[in-house]
PDB file of C-alpha atoms and ligand atoms in Angstrom:
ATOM      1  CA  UNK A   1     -15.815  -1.515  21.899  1.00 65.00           C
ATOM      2  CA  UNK A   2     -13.709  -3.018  18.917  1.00 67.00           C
ATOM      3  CA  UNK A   3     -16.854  -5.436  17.989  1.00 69.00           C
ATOM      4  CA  UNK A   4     -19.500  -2.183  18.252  1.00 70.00           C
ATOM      5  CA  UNK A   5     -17.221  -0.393  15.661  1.00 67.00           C
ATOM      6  CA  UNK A   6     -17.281  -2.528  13.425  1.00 66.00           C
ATOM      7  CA  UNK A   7     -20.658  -3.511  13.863  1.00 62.00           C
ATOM      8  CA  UNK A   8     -21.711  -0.277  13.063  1.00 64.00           C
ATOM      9  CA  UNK A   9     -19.489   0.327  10.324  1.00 63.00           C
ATOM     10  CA  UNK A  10     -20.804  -3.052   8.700  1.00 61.00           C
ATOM     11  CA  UNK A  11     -24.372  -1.798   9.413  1.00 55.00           C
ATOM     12  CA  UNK A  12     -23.658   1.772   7.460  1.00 59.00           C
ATOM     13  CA  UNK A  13     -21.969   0.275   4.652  1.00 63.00           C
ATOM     14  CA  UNK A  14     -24.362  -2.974   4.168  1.00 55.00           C
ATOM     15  CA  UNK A  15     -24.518  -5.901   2.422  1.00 57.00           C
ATOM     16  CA  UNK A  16     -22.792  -5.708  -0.322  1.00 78.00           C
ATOM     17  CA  UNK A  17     -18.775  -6.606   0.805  1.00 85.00           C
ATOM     18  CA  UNK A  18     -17.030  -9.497   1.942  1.00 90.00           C
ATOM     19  CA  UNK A  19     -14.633  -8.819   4.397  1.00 94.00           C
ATOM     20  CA  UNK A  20     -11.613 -10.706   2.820  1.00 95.00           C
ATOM     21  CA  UNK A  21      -9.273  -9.492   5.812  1.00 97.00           C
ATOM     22  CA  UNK A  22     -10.243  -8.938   8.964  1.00 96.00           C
ATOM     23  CA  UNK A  23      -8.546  -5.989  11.295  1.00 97.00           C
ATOM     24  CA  UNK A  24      -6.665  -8.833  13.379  1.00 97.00           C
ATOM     25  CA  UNK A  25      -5.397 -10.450  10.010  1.00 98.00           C
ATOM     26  CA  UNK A  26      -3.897  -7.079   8.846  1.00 98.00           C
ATOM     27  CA  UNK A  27      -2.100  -6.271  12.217  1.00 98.00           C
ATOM     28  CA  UNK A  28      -0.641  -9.929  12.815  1.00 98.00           C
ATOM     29  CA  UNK A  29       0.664  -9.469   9.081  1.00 98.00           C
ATOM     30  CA  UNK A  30       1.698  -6.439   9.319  1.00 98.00           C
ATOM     31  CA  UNK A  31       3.175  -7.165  12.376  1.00 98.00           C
ATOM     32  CA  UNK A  32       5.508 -10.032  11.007  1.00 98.00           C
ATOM     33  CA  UNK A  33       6.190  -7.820   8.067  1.00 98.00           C
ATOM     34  CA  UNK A  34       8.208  -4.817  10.076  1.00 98.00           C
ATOM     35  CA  UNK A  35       9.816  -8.142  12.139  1.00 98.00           C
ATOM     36  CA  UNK A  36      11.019  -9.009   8.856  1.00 98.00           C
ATOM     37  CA  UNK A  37      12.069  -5.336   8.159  1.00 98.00           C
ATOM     38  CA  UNK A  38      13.398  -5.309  11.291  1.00 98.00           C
ATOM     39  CA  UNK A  39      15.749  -7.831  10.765  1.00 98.00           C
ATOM     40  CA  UNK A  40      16.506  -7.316   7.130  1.00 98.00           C
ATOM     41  CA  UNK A  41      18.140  -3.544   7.710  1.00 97.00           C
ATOM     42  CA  UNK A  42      18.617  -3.994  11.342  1.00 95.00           C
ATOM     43  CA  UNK A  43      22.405  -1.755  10.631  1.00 90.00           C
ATOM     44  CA  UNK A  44      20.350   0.467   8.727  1.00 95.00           C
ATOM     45  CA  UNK A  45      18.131   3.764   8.845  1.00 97.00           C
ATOM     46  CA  UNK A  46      16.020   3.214   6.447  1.00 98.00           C
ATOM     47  CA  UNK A  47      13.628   5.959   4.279  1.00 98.00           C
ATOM     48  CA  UNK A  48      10.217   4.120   4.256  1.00 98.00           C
ATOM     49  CA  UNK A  49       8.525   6.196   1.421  1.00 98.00           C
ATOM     50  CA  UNK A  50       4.601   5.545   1.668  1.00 98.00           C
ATOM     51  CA  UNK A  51       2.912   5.583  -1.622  1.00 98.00           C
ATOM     52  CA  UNK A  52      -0.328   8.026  -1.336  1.00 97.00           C
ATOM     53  CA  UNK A  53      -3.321   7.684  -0.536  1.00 96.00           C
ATOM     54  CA  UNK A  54      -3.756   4.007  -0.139  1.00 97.00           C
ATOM     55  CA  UNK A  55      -0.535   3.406   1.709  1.00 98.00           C
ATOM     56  CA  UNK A  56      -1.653   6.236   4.798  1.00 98.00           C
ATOM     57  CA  UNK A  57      -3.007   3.182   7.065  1.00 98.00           C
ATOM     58  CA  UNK A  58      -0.254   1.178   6.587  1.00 98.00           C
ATOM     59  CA  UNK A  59       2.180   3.006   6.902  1.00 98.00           C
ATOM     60  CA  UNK A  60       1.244   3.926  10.069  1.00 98.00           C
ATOM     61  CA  UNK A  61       0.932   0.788  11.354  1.00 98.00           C
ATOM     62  CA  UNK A  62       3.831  -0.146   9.500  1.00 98.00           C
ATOM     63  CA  UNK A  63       6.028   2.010  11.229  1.00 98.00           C
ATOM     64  CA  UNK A  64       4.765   1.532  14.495  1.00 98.00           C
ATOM     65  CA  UNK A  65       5.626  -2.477  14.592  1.00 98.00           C
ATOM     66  CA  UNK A  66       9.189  -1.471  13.089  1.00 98.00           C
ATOM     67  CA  UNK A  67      11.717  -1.139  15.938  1.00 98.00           C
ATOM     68  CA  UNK A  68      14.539  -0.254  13.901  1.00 98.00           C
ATOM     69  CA  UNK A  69      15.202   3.706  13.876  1.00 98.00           C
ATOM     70  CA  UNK A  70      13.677   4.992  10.243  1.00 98.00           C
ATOM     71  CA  UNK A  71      12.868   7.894   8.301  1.00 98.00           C
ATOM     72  CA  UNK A  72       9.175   8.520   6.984  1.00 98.00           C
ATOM     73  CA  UNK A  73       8.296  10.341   3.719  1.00 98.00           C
ATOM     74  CA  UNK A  74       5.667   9.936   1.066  1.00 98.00           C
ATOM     75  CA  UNK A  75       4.997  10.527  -2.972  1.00 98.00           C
ATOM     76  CA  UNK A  76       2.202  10.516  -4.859  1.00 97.00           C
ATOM     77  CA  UNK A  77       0.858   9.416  -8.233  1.00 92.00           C
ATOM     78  CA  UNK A  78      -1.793   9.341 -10.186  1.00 84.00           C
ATOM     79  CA  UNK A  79      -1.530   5.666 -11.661  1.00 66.00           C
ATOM     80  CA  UNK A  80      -5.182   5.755 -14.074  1.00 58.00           C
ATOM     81  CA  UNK A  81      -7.654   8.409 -15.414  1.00 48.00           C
ATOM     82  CA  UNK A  82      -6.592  11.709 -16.815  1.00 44.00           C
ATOM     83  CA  UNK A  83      -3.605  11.737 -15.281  1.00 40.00           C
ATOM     84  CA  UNK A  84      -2.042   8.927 -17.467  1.00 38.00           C
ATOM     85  CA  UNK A  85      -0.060  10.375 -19.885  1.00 44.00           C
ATOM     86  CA  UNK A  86      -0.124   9.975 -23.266  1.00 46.00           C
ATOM     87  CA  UNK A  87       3.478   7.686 -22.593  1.00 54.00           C
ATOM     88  CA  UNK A  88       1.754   5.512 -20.221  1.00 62.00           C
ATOM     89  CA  UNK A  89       3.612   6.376 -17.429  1.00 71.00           C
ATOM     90  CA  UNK A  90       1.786   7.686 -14.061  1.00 80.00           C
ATOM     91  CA  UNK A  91       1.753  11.093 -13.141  1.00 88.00           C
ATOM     92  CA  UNK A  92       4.135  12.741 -10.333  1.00 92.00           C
ATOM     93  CA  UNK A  93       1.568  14.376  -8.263  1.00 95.00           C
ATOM     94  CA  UNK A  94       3.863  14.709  -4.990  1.00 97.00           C
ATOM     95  CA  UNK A  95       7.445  14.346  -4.672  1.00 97.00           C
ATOM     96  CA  UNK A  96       9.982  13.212  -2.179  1.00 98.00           C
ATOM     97  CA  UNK A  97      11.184  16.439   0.496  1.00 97.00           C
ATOM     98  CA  UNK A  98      14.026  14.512   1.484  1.00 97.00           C
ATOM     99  CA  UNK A  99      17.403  13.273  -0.551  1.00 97.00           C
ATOM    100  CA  UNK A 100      17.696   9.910  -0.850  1.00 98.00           C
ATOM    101  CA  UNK A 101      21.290   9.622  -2.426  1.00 98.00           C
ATOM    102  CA  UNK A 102      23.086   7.126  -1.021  1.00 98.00           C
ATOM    103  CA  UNK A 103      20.352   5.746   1.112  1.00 98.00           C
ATOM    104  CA  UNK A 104      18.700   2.742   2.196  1.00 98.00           C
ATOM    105  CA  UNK A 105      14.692   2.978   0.531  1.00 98.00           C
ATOM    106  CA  UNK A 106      12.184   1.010   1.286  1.00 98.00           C
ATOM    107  CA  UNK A 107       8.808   2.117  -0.894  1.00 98.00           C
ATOM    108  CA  UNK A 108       5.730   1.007   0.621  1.00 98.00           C
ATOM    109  CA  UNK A 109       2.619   0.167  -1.438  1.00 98.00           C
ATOM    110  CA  UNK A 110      -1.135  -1.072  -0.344  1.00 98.00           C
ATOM    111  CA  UNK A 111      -1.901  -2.975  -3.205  1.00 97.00           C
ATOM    112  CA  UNK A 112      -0.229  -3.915  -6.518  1.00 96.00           C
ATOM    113  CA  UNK A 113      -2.431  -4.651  -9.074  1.00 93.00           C
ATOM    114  CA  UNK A 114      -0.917  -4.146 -12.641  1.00 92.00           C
ATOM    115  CA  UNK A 115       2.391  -3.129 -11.076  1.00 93.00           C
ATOM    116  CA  UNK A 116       2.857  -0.155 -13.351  1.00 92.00           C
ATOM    117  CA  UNK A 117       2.874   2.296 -10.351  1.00 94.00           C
ATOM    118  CA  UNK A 118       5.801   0.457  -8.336  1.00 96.00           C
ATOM    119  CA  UNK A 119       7.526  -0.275 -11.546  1.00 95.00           C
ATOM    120  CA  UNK A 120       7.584   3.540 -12.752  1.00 94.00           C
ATOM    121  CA  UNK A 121       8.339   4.789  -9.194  1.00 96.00           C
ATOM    122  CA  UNK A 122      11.582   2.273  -8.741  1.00 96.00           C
ATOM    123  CA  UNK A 123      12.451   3.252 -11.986  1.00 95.00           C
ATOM    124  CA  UNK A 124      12.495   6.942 -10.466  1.00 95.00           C
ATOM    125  CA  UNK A 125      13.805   6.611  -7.600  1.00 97.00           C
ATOM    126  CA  UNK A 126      16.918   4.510  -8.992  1.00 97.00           C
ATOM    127  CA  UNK A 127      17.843   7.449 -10.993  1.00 97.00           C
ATOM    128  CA  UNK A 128      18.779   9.393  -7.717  1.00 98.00           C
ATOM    129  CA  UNK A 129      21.300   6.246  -7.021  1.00 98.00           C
ATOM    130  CA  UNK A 130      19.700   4.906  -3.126  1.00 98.00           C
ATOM    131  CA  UNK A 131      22.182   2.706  -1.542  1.00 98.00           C
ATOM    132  CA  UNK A 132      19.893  -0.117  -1.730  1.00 97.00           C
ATOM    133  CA  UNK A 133      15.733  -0.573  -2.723  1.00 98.00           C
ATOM    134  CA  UNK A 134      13.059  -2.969  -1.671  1.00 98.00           C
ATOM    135  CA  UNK A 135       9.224  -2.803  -1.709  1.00 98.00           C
ATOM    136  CA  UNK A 136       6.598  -3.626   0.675  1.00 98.00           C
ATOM    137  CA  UNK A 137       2.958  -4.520  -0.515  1.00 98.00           C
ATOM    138  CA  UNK A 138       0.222  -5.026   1.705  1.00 98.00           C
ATOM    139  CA  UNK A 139      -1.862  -6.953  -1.421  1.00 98.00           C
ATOM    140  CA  UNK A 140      -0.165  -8.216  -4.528  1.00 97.00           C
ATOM    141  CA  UNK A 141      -2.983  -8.859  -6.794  1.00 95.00           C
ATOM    142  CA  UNK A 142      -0.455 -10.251 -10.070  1.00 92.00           C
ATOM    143  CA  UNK A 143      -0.916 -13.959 -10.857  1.00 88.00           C
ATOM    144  CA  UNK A 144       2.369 -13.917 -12.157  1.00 85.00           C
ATOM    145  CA  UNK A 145       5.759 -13.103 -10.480  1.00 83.00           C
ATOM    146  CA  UNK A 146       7.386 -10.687 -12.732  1.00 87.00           C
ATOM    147  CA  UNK A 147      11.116 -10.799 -12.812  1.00 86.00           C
ATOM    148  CA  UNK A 148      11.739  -7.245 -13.192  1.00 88.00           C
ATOM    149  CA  UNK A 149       9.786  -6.230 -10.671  1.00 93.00           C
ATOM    150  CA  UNK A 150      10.678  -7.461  -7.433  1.00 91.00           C
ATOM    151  CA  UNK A 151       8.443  -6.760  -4.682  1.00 97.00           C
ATOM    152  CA  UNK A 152      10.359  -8.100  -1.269  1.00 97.00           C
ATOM    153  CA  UNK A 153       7.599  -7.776   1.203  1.00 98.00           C
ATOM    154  CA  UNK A 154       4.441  -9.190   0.270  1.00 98.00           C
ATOM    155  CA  UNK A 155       1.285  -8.957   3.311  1.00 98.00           C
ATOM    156  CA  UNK A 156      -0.810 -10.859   1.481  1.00 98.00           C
ATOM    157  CA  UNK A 157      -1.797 -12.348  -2.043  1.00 97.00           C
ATOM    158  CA  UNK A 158      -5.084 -11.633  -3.488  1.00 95.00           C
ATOM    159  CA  UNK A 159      -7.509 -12.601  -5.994  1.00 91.00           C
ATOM    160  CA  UNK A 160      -9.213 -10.602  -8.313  1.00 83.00           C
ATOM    161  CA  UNK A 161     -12.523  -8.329  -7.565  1.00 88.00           C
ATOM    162  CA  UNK A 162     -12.199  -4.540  -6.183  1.00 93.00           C
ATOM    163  CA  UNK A 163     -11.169  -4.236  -2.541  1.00 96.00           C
ATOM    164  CA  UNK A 164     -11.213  -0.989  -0.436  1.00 95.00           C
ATOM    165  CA  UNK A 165     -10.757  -0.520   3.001  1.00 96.00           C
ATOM    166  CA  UNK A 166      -7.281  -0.365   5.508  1.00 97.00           C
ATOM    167  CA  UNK A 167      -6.371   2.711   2.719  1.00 98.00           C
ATOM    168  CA  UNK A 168      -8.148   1.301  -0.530  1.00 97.00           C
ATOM    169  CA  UNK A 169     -10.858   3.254  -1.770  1.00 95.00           C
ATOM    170  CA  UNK A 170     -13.449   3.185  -4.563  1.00 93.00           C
ATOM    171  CA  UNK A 171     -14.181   7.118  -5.432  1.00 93.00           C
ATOM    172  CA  UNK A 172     -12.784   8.033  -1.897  1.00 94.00           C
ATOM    173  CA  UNK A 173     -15.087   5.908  -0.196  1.00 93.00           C
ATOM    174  CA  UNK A 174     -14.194   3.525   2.759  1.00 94.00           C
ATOM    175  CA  UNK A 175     -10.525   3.991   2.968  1.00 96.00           C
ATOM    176  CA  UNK A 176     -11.077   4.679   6.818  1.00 95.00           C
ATOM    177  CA  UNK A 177     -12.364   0.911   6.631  1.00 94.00           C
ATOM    178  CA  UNK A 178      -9.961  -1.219   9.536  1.00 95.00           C
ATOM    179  CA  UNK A 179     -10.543  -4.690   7.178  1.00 95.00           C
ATOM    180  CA  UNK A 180     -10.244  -4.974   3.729  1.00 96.00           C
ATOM    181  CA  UNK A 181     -13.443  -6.212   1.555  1.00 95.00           C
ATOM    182  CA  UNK A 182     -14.577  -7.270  -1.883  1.00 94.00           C
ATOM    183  CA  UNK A 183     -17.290  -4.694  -3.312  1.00 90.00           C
ATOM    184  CA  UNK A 184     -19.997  -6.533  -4.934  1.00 83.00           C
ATOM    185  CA  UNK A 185     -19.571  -5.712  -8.769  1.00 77.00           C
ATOM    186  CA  UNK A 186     -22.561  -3.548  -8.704  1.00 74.00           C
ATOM    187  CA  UNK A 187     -20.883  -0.971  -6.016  1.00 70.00           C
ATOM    188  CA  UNK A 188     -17.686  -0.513  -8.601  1.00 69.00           C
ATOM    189  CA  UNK A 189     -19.622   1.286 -11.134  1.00 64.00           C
ATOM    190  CA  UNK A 190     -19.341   4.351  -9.126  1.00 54.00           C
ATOM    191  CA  UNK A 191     -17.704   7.423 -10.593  1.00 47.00           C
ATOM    192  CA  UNK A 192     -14.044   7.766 -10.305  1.00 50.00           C
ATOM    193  CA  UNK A 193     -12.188  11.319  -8.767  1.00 48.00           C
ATOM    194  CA  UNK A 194      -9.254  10.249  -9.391  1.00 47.00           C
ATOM    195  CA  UNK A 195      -6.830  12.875 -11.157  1.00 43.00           C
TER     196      UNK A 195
HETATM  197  C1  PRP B 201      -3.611   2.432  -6.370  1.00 67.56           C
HETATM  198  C2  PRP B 201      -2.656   1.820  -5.373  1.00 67.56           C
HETATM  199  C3  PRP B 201      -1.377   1.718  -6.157  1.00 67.56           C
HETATM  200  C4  PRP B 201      -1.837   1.533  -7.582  1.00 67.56           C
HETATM  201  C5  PRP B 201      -1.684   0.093  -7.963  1.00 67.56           C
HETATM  202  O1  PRP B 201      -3.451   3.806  -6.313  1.00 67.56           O
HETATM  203  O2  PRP B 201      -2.519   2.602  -4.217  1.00 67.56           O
HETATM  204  O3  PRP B 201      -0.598   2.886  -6.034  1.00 67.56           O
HETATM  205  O4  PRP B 201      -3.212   1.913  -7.639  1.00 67.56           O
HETATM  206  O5  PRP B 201      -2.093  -0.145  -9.278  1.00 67.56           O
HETATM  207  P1  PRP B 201      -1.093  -0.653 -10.399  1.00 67.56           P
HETATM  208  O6  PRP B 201      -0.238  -1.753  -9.818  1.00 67.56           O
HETATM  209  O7  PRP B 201      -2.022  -1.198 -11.464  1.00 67.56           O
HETATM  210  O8  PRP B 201      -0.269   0.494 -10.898  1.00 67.56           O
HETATM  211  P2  PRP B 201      -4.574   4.815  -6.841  1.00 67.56           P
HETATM  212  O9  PRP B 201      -4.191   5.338  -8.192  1.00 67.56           O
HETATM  213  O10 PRP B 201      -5.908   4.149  -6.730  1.00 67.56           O
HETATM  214  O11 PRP B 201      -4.470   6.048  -5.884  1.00 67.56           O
HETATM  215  P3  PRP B 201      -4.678   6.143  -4.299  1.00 67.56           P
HETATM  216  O12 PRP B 201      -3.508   5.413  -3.671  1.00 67.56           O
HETATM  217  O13 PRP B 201      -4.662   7.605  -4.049  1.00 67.56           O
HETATM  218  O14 PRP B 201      -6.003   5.498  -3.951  1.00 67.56           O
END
């Protein structure tokens, strides 16, 4: 059934991406990831904030493997396009709806590319004093570890070339994708909707 799916999903979209991760990649990865979660704030109830839209997938599947009790909430920001502002920093499209004073956060993030996103929202988030931060990429996509940024769950570590699927999109398209590919550059020069 699995194997029809995708076979007709590959069919539709055509020859022009590489699956880079497979579906049974992602979950065994994702799987050891909320293990590692697990273990790491195993006295704790964690707020696992899911950065929109890319993160929906993996959150979900996130959560699902984690067998610690946890809290779910998600922001939103627009990290390119118009809604850049004139400071550089991303615009706050959707907010938090809980308080997360004094609590354990873990922000959860598809893909890192630049790592201005993550860096703004930590910066944000550590103004309403948590108890304690980490991230969780799925894909970091730097080729350099950057000391003030500390990402402490990485899925996987990618190379460059634009990848959609498990969340990703390119103009919207393909986020419902269950493996993540590399577009051909040709497919890229698509319009953006982004904000
Ligand atoms: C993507 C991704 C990250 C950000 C990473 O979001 O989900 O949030 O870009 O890029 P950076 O490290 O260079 O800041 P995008 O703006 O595409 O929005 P989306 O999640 O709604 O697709």
């Amino acid at each position: 059934m699995e194997e029809q799916l995708l076979a007709t999903q590959a069919e539709r979209i055509g020859p022009h991406m590489d699956v880079v991760l497979s579906a049974d990649q992602i979950r065994r990865r994702v799987n050891e990831l909320a293990h590692e979660i697990d273990r790491d704030f195993m006295d704790e109830t964690p707020i696992v904030i899911g950065m929109l839209k890319g993160s929906f997938i993996f959150v979900a599947d996130l959560c699902r493997a984690m067998a610690i009790p946890h809290h779910i909430d998600f922001m939103a920001v627009a990290a390119y396009g118009a809604g850049t502002t004139a400071s550089g920093a991303p615009k706050l499209l959707k907010d938090l709806t809980v308080n997360i004073t004094g609590r354990t956060v873990l922000i959860v993030e598809d893909i890192v590319d630049t790592g201005a996103t993550l860096s703004h929202i930590r910066r944000l988030l550590m103004t309403r004093q948590p108890r304690r931060l980490a991230s969780v990429a799925l894909l970091d996509k730097r080729t350099h570890e950057d000391p003030e940024l500390p990402i402490e769950y990485v899925g996987f570590k990618i190379d460059g070339g634009f990848v959609v699927g498990y969340g990703l999109d390119l103009a919207e398209r393909y986020r419902h994708l269950p493996y993540i590919g590399r577009l051909n550059p040709t497919q890229t020069e698509e319009t953006d909707t982004r904000v």
